[in-house]
Coordinates of C-alpha atoms and ligand atoms in Angstrom, one line a residue:
M1 CA 276.1 3.3 -154.8
E2 CA 275.5 5.2 -158.1
N3 CA 271.9 5.9 -159.3
K4 CA 270.2 4.9 -162.5
I5 CA 272.4 4.2 -165.5
K6 CA 271.7 4.0 -169.2
V7 CA 273.3 1.3 -171.4
N8 CA 272.5 1.2 -175.1
G9 CA 269.5 3.3 -174.5
L10 CA 268.1 1.1 -171.8
T11 CA 267.7 2.3 -168.2
F12 CA 269.0 0.2 -165.3
V13 CA 268.4 0.7 -161.6
P14 CA 270.5 -0.3 -158.6
F15 CA 269.6 -3.8 -157.4
I16 CA 272.3 -5.4 -155.3
T17 CA 275.1 -3.4 -153.7
R18 CA 278.8 -4.3 -153.7
S19 CA 278.7 -4.9 -149.9
Q20 CA 275.7 -7.3 -150.3
I21 CA 277.6 -9.1 -153.0
A22 CA 280.8 -9.3 -150.8
E23 CA 278.7 -10.8 -148.0
Q24 CA 277.1 -13.5 -150.2
V25 CA 280.5 -14.3 -151.9
K26 CA 281.9 -14.9 -148.4
R27 CA 279.0 -17.2 -147.5
V28 CA 279.2 -19.2 -150.8
A29 CA 283.0 -19.4 -150.4
A30 CA 282.6 -20.9 -146.9
E31 CA 280.2 -23.5 -148.2
I32 CA 282.6 -24.5 -151.0
R33 CA 285.6 -24.5 -148.6
R34 CA 283.7 -26.8 -146.2
D35 CA 282.8 -29.2 -149.0
L36 CA 286.2 -29.3 -150.7
A37 CA 288.7 -28.5 -147.9
D38 CA 290.6 -31.8 -148.4
S39 CA 290.6 -31.7 -152.2
Q40 CA 292.7 -30.1 -155.0
P41 CA 289.7 -28.6 -156.9
V42 CA 289.7 -27.2 -160.3
F43 CA 287.6 -24.0 -160.6
I44 CA 286.1 -23.5 -164.1
C45 CA 285.1 -19.9 -164.7
V46 CA 282.6 -19.5 -167.5
L47 CA 283.6 -16.6 -169.6
K48 CA 282.8 -13.9 -170.1
G49 CA 280.2 -13.0 -167.5
A50 CA 281.5 -15.0 -164.5
F51 CA 285.0 -13.5 -164.5
V52 CA 284.4 -10.9 -161.8
F53 CA 282.5 -13.3 -159.5
A54 CA 285.0 -16.1 -160.1
A55 CA 288.0 -13.8 -159.2
D56 CA 286.4 -12.8 -155.9
L57 CA 285.0 -16.2 -155.1
I58 CA 288.2 -18.2 -155.8
R59 CA 290.3 -15.9 -153.7
E60 CA 287.7 -15.9 -150.9
I61 CA 287.5 -19.8 -150.9
G62 CA 291.2 -19.8 -150.0
I63 CA 292.1 -23.4 -150.9
N64 CA 295.7 -22.9 -152.1
D65 CA 296.0 -26.3 -153.8
C66 CA 293.6 -25.5 -156.6
T67 CA 293.8 -24.7 -160.3
C68 CA 291.7 -22.4 -162.5
S69 CA 290.4 -22.9 -166.0
F70 CA 288.3 -20.7 -168.3
V71 CA 285.7 -21.9 -170.7
R72 CA 283.3 -20.1 -173.0
Y73 CA 279.7 -20.6 -174.2
A74 CA 277.3 -18.1 -175.7
S75 CA 273.6 -18.5 -175.5
Y76 CA 272.5 -14.8 -175.2
E77 CA 272.1 -12.0 -177.7
G78 CA 270.6 -8.7 -176.4
T79 CA 268.1 -9.1 -173.6
S80 CA 266.3 -12.4 -174.5
T81 CA 267.6 -15.9 -174.7
T82 CA 268.0 -17.5 -178.2
G83 CA 267.4 -20.9 -176.7
N84 CA 270.5 -22.2 -178.6
V85 CA 273.4 -23.4 -176.5
R86 CA 276.6 -23.5 -178.4
Q87 CA 279.8 -25.5 -178.1
L88 CA 282.1 -25.5 -175.0
V89 CA 285.5 -24.0 -176.0
G90 CA 288.8 -23.5 -174.2
L91 CA 288.9 -26.4 -171.8
T92 CA 292.3 -27.9 -172.4
D93 CA 293.0 -29.2 -168.8
D94 CA 292.8 -32.8 -167.9
L95 CA 289.8 -33.2 -165.5
E96 CA 290.2 -36.9 -164.9
G97 CA 289.7 -37.7 -161.2
R98 CA 289.4 -34.0 -160.3
D99 CA 286.8 -32.2 -158.1
V100 CA 285.4 -29.6 -160.5
V101 CA 283.5 -26.4 -159.4
I102 CA 281.9 -24.6 -162.4
I103 CA 281.5 -20.9 -161.7
E104 CA 278.8 -19.2 -163.6
D105 CA 277.3 -15.6 -163.6
I106 CA 273.6 -16.5 -163.9
V107 CA 271.4 -19.5 -164.4
D108 CA 268.3 -18.5 -166.4
T109 CA 266.7 -21.3 -168.4
G110 CA 269.4 -23.7 -167.1
L111 CA 270.2 -24.9 -170.6
T112 CA 273.8 -23.7 -170.5
A113 CA 274.4 -25.3 -167.1
V114 CA 272.9 -28.7 -168.0
K115 CA 275.0 -28.8 -171.2
M116 CA 278.1 -27.8 -169.5
I117 CA 277.8 -30.3 -166.7
S118 CA 277.2 -33.1 -169.2
D119 CA 280.3 -32.0 -171.3
I120 CA 282.4 -31.8 -168.2
R121 CA 281.2 -35.2 -166.8
A122 CA 282.3 -36.7 -170.1
M123 CA 285.9 -35.8 -169.1
N124 CA 285.7 -38.2 -166.1
P125 CA 286.1 -35.8 -163.1
R126 CA 285.6 -37.2 -159.6
S127 CA 282.9 -34.7 -158.9
V128 CA 281.2 -31.7 -160.5
R129 CA 279.6 -28.9 -158.5
F130 CA 278.0 -25.7 -159.8
A131 CA 278.2 -22.3 -158.3
T132 CA 276.3 -19.3 -159.6
L133 CA 276.1 -15.6 -158.7
L134 CA 272.5 -15.4 -159.7
H135 CA 269.7 -17.9 -160.1
K136 CA 266.3 -17.1 -161.8
P137 CA 264.3 -20.3 -160.9
A138 CA 261.1 -18.9 -162.5
S139 CA 262.7 -19.0 -166.0
S140 CA 264.0 -22.5 -165.6
R141 CA 263.3 -24.8 -168.5
T142 CA 265.3 -27.7 -167.1
G143 CA 264.6 -27.8 -163.3
F144 CA 268.3 -27.4 -162.8
E145 CA 269.3 -26.5 -159.2
P146 CA 272.8 -25.1 -158.7
D147 CA 274.8 -26.4 -155.7
Y148 CA 275.8 -22.9 -154.6
I149 CA 273.8 -19.8 -155.2
A150 CA 274.7 -16.3 -154.1
F151 CA 271.3 -14.7 -154.9
T152 CA 268.0 -16.0 -156.1
I153 CA 266.2 -13.4 -158.1
E154 CA 263.1 -12.7 -160.2
P155 CA 263.3 -13.3 -164.0
K156 CA 264.4 -9.8 -164.9
F157 CA 267.4 -8.7 -167.0
I158 CA 270.5 -8.0 -164.9
L159 CA 273.7 -6.0 -165.6
G160 CA 277.0 -5.3 -163.8
Y161 CA 279.6 -7.2 -161.8
G162 CA 280.6 -9.1 -164.9
L163 CA 277.2 -9.3 -166.6
D164 CA 276.8 -7.3 -169.8
L165 CA 274.4 -5.9 -172.3
D166 CA 275.9 -6.3 -175.7
G167 CA 279.4 -6.2 -174.1
K168 CA 278.8 -3.2 -171.9
G169 CA 278.4 -2.9 -168.1
R170 CA 280.7 -5.7 -167.0
N171 CA 282.9 -3.3 -165.1
L172 CA 280.2 -2.0 -162.7
H173 CA 280.8 -2.7 -159.0
D174 CA 277.2 -3.2 -158.2
I175 CA 274.4 -5.3 -159.8
Y176 CA 271.6 -3.4 -161.7
V177 CA 268.2 -4.5 -162.9
I178 CA 266.4 -3.2 -166.0
E179 CA 263.9 -0.5 -165.1
E180 CA 260.3 -1.7 -165.4
G181 CA 258.0 0.3 -167.6
N182 CA 260.6 2.8 -168.7
N183 CA 262.3 0.9 -171.5
Ligands
5GP1 P1 270.6 -20.1 -169.6 O1 271.3 -21.1 -170.5 O2 270.5 -20.5 -168.2 O3 269.3 -19.6 -170.2 O4 271.5 -18.7 -169.7 C1 272.7 -18.6 -169.1 C2 273.4 -17.4 -169.7 O5 272.5 -16.4 -170.3 C3 274.2 -16.7 -168.7 O6 275.5 -17.2 -168.6 C4 274.3 -15.3 -169.2 O7 275.3 -15.1 -170.2 C5 273.0 -15.1 -170.0 N1 272.0 -14.4 -169.2 C6 270.8 -14.9 -168.6 N2 270.1 -14.0 -167.9 C7 270.9 -12.9 -168.0 C8 270.7 -11.5 -167.5 O8 269.7 -11.2 -166.8 N3 271.6 -10.6 -167.8 C9 272.7 -10.9 -168.5 N4 273.6 -9.9 -168.8 N5 272.9 -12.1 -169.1 C10 272.0 -13.1 -168.8

């Protein structure tokens, strides 16, 4: 694993390795497979941050009779939440009667997740489940609990494996955390 990296003048330190990620992706995939084995689920990847996690997770779940959709919200600028959750865009699929699994990169305040679930429920799916790579329960403003969580972490700013800082860092194999006291 590489050492410290700098992105837009901020220093990040290694936090979760690619092999730890792969291990937890396998675990979460097995949980989802167990719950939805007899279903034709639709996986909804929340762009942009969840694209790497979703790609690994969906393939690991291994349910062949599934479809994949991609939606987008934005609630983050720089390293602090704006508190505004914007509109859901890009969902053109018919979700009526489907078993939906939303795949998100990180749940912070939970505002995005709560809004997304309510928007998706309005489309009359049979069920809605929520999978996240990272969960920061200490920053929750909603009490929202994801159904599937790869890692529960402290409320610090994270980068890599799909997560960005102003568009950068999504390509990193590992997960990094902002360095304390040096930024
Ligand atoms: P929430 O609505 O739960 O506060 O925020 C969810 C969104 O905020 C995530 O989908 C992600 O885009 C962004 N976010 C929250 N925490 C972090 C973080 O530590 N790093 C990055 N890169 N984005 C974050």
